[in-house]
PDB file of C-alpha atoms in Angstrom:
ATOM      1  CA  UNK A  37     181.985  40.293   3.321  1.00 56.00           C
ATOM      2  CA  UNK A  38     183.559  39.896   6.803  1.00 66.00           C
ATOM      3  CA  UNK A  39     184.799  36.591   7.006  1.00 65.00           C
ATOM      4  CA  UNK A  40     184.446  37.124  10.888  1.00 66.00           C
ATOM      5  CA  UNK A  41     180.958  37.168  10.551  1.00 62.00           C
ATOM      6  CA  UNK A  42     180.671  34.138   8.211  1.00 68.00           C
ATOM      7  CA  UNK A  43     182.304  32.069  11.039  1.00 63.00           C
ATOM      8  CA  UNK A  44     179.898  33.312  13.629  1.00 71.00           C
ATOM      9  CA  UNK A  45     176.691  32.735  11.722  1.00 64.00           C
ATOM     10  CA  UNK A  46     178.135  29.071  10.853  1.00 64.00           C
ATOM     11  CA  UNK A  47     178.701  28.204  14.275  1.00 60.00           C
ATOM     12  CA  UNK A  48     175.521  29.256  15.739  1.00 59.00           C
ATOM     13  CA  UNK A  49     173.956  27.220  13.090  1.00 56.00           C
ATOM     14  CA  UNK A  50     175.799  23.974  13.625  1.00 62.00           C
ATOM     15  CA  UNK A  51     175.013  24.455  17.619  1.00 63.00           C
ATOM     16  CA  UNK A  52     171.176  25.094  16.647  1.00 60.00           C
ATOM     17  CA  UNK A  53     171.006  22.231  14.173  1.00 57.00           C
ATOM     18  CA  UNK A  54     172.951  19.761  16.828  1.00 52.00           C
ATOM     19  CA  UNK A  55     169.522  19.039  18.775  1.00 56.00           C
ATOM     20  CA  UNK A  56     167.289  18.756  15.960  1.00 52.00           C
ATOM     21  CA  UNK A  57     169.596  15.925  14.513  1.00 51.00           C
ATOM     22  CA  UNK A  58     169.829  14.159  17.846  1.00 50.00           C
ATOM     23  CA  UNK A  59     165.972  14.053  17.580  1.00 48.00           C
ATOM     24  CA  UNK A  60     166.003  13.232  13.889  1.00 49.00           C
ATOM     25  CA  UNK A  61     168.948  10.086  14.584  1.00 49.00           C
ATOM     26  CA  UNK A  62     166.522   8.331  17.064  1.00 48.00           C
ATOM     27  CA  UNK A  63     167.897   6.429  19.579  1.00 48.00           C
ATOM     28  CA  UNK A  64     171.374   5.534  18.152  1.00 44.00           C
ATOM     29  CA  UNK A  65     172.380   8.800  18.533  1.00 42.00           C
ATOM     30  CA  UNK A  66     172.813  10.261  22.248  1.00 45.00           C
ATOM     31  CA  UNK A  67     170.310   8.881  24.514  1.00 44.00           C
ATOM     32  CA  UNK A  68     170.604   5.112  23.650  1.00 45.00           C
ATOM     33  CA  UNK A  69     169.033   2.930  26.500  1.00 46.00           C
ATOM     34  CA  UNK A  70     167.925   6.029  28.607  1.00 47.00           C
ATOM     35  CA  UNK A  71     164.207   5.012  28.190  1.00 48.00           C
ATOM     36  CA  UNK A  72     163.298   8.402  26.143  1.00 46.00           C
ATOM     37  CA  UNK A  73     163.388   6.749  22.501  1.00 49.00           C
ATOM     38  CA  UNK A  74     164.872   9.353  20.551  1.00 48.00           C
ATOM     39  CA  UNK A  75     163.311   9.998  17.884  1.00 46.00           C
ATOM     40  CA  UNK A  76     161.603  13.428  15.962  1.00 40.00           C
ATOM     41  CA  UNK A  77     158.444  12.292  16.695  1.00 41.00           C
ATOM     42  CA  UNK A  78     158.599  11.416  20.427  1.00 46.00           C
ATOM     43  CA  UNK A  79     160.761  14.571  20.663  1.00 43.00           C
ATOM     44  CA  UNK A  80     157.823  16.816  18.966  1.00 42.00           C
ATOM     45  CA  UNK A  81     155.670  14.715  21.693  1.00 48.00           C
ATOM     46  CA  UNK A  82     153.888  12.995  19.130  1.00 44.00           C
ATOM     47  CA  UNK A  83     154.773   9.308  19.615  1.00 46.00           C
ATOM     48  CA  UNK A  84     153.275   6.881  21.779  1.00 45.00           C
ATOM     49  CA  UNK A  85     156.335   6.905  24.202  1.00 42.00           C
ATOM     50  CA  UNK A  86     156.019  10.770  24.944  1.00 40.00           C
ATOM     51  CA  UNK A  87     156.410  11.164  28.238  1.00 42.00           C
ATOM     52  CA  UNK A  88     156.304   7.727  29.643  1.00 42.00           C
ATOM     53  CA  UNK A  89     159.031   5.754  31.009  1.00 44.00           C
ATOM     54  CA  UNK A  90     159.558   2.772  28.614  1.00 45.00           C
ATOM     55  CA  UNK A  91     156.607   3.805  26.308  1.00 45.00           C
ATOM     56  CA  UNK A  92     153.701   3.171  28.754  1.00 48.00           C
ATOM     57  CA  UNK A  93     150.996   5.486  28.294  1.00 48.00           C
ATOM     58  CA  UNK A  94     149.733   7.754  30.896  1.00 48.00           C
ATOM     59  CA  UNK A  95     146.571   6.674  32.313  1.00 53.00           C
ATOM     60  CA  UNK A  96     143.386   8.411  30.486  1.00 52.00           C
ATOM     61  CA  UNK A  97     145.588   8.978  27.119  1.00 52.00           C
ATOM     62  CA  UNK A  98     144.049   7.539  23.944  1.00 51.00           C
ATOM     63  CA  UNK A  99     146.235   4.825  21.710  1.00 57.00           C
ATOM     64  CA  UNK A 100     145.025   6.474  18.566  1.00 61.00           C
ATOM     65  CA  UNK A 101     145.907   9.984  18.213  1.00 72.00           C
ATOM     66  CA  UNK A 102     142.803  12.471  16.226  1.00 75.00           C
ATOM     67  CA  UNK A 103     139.584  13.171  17.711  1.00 80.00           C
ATOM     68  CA  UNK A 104     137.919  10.943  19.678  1.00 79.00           C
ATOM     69  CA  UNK A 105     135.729   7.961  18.205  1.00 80.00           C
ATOM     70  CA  UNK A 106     132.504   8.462  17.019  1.00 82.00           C
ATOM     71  CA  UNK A 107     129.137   6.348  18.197  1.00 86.00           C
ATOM     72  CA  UNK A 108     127.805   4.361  14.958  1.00 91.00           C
ATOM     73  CA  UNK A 109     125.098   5.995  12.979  1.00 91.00           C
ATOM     74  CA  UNK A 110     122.625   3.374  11.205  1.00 93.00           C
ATOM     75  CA  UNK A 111     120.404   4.552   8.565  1.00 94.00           C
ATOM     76  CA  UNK A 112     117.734   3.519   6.296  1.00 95.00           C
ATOM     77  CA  UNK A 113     117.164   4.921   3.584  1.00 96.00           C
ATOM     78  CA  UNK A 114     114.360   5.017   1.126  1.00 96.00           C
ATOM     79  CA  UNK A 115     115.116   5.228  -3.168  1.00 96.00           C
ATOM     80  CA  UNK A 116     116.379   8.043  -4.720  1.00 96.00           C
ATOM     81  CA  UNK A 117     113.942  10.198  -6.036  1.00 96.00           C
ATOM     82  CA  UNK A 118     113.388  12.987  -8.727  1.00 96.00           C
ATOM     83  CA  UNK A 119     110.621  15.323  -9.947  1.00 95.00           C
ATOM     84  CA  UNK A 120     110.302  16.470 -13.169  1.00 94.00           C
ATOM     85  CA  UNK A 121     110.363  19.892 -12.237  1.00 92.00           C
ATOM     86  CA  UNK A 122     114.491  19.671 -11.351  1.00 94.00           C
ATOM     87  CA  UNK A 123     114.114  18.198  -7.328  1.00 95.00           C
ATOM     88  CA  UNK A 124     115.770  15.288  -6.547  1.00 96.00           C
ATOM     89  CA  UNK A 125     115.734  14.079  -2.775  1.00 96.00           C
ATOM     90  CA  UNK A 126     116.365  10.942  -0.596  1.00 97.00           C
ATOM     91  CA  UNK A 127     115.074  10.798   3.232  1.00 97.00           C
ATOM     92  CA  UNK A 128     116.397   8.413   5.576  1.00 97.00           C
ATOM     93  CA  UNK A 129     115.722   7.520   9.610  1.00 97.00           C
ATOM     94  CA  UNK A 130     118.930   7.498  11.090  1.00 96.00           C
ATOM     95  CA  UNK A 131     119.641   5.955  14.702  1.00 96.00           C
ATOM     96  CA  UNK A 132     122.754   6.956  16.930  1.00 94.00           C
ATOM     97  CA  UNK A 133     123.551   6.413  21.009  1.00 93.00           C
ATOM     98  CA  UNK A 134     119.890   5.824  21.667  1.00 94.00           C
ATOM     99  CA  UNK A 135     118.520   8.674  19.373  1.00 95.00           C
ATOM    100  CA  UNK A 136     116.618   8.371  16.577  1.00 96.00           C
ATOM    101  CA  UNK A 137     116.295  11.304  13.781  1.00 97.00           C
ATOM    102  CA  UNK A 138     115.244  12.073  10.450  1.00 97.00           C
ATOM    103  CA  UNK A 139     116.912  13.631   7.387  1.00 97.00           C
ATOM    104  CA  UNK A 140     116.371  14.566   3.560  1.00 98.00           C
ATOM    105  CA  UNK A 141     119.227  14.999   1.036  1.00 97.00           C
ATOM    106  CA  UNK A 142     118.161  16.909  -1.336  1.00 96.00           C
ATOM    107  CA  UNK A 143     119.146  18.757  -4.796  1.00 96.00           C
ATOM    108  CA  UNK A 144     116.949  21.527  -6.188  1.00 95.00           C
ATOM    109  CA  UNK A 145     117.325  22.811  -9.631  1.00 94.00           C
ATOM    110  CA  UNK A 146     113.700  24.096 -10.501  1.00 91.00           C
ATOM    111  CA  UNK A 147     114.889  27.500 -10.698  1.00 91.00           C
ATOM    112  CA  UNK A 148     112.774  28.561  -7.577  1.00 91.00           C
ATOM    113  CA  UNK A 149     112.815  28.126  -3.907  1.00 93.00           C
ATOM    114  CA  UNK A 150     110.712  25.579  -2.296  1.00 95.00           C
ATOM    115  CA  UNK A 151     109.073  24.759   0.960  1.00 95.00           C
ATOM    116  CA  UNK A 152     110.041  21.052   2.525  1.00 96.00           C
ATOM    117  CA  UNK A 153     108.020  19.532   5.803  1.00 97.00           C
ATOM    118  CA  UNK A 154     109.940  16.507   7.132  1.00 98.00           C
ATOM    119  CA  UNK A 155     107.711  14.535   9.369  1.00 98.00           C
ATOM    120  CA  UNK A 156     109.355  11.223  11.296  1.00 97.00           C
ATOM    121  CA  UNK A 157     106.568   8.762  12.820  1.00 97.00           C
ATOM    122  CA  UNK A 158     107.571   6.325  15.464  1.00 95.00           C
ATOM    123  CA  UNK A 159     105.583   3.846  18.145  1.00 94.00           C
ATOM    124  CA  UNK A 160     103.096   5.028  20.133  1.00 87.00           C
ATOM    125  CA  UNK A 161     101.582   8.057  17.961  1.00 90.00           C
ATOM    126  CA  UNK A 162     105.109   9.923  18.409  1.00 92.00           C
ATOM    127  CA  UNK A 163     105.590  12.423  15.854  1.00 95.00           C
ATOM    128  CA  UNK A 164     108.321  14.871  14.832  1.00 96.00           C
ATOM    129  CA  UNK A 165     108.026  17.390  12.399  1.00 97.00           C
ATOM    130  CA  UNK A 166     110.047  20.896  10.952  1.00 97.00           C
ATOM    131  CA  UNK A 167     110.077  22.837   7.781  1.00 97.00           C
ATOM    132  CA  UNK A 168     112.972  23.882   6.032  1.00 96.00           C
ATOM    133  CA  UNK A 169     113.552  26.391   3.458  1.00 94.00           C
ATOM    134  CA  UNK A 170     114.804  24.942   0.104  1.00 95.00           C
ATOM    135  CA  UNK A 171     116.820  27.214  -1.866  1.00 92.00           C
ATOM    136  CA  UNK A 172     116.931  27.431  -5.600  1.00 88.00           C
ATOM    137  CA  UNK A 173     120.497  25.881  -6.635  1.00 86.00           C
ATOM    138  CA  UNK A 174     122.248  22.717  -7.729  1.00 86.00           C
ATOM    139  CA  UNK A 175     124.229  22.754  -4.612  1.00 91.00           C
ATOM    140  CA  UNK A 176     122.851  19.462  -2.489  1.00 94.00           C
ATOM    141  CA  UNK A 177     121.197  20.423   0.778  1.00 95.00           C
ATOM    142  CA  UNK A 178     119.360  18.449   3.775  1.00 95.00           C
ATOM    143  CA  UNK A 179     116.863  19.102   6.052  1.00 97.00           C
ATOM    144  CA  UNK A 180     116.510  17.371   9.686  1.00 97.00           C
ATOM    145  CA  UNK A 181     114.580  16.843  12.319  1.00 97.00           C
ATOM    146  CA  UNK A 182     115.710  17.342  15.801  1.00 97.00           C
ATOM    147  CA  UNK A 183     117.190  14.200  17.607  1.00 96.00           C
ATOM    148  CA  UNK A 184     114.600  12.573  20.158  1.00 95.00           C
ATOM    149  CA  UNK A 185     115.310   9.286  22.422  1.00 95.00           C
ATOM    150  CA  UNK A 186     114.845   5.842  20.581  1.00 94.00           C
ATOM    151  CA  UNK A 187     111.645   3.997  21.765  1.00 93.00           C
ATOM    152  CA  UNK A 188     110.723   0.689  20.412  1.00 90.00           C
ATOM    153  CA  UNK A 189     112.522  -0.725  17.796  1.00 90.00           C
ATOM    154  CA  UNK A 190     114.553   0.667  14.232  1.00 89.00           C
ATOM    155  CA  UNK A 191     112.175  -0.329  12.086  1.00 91.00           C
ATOM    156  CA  UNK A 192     109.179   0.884  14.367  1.00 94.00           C
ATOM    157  CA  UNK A 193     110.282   4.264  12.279  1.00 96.00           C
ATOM    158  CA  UNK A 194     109.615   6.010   9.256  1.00 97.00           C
ATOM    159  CA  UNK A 195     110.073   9.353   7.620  1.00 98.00           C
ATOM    160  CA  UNK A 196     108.749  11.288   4.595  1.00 98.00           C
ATOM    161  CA  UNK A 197     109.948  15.054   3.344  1.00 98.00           C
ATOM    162  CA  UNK A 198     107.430  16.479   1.217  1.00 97.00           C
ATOM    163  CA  UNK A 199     108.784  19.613  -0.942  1.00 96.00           C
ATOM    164  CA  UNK A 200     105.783  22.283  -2.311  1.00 95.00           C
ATOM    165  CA  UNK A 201     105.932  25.150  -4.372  1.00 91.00           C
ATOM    166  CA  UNK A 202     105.246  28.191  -1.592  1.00 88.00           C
ATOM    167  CA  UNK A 203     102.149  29.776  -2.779  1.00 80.00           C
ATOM    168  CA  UNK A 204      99.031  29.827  -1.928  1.00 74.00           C
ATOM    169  CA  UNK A 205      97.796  26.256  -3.461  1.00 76.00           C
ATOM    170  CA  UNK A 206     101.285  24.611  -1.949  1.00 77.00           C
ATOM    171  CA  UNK A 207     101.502  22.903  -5.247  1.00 88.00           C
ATOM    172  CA  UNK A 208     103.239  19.507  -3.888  1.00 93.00           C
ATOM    173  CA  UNK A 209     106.420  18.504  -6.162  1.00 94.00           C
ATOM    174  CA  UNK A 210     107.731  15.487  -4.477  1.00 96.00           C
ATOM    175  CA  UNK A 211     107.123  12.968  -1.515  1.00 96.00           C
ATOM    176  CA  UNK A 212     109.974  11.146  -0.368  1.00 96.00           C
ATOM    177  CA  UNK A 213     110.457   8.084   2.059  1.00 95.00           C
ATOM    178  CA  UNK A 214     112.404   6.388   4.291  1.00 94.00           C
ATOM    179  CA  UNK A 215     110.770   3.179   3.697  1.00 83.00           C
ATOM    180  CA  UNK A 216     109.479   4.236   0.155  1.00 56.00           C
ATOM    181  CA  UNK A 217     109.470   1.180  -2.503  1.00 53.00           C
ATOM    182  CA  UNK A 218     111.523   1.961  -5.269  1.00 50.00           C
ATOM    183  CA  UNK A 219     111.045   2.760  -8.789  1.00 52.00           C
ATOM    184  CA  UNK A 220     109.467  -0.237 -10.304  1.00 52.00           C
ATOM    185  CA  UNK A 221     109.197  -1.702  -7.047  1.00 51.00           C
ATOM    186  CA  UNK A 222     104.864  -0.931  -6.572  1.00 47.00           C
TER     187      UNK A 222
END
């Protein structure tokens, strides 16, 4: 092999790898006391001093990097439930930035699909309701209402999810609610 070469390749690797471990050092290497920080991270822009002299943060720039913070969803939730036909399902009222939803978890192992209507009440006669296609499967599913704007109180609201064989008679397998006692509870 040409040593030539060999000599070449080395020093275009040292000069290449000089930068990288001025940015790996920090600020003890080259830099120290220039207000940059040093540093892999702030060099890869990901610290909290990128880009701002003596690590203020630009104006509008979050302090916690990741996607933006989400509103707090409340829920309530009635019992776990199962039919002895292989359904299991849970159906909660959730409430979110002023909205107010509802939403079945189920599991359906009958064998066969199903048909589910989940209805959520509130105050004032208000009433939301949508069917949803329940597919044979253990794989968990869930099926939810659109969101609609709170009125009234939390607990003014209640859901149920009713899941039917789809035939003509709409044989009815399970009722589930949000505010549904539990088992042994009357």
């Amino acid at each position: 092999m040409n040593l030539r070469l060999i000599g070449i390749g080395a020093g275009v690797l040292i000069i290449l790898s000089l930068p990288l471990a001025g940015a790996i050092a920090g600020p003890d290497f080259a830099g120290q006391g220039d207000g940059k920080g040093g540093g892999l991270l702030s060099s890869l822009g990901l610290s909290h001093a990128s880009g701002a002299p003596g690590g203020a943060r630009p104006a509008g720039q979050s302090a916690r990097p990741g996607p933006a913070e989400q509103p707090r969803t409340d829920s309530r939730c009635g019992p776990e439930l199962s039919a002895p036909q292989g359904l299991e399902a849970q159906t909660c009222v959730l409430e979110s930035a002023g909205q107010t939803w509802g939403r079945s978890y189920y599991r359906n192992t009958s064998g066969r699909a199903l048909d589910a209507v989940l209805t959520v009440m509130g105050p004032a006669g208000r009433t939301v309701q949508i069917r949803c296609a329940v597919g044979a499967g253990d794989e968990p599913g869930l099926c939810e209402t659109p969101r609609g704007d709170s009125v009234g109180a939390p607990e003014d609201y209640s859901a149920v999810a009713e899941f039917a064989v789809p035939d003509e008679e709409g044989r009815l397998l399970l009722r589930s609610g949000s505010n549904s006692p539990g088992p042994g509870e009357g």
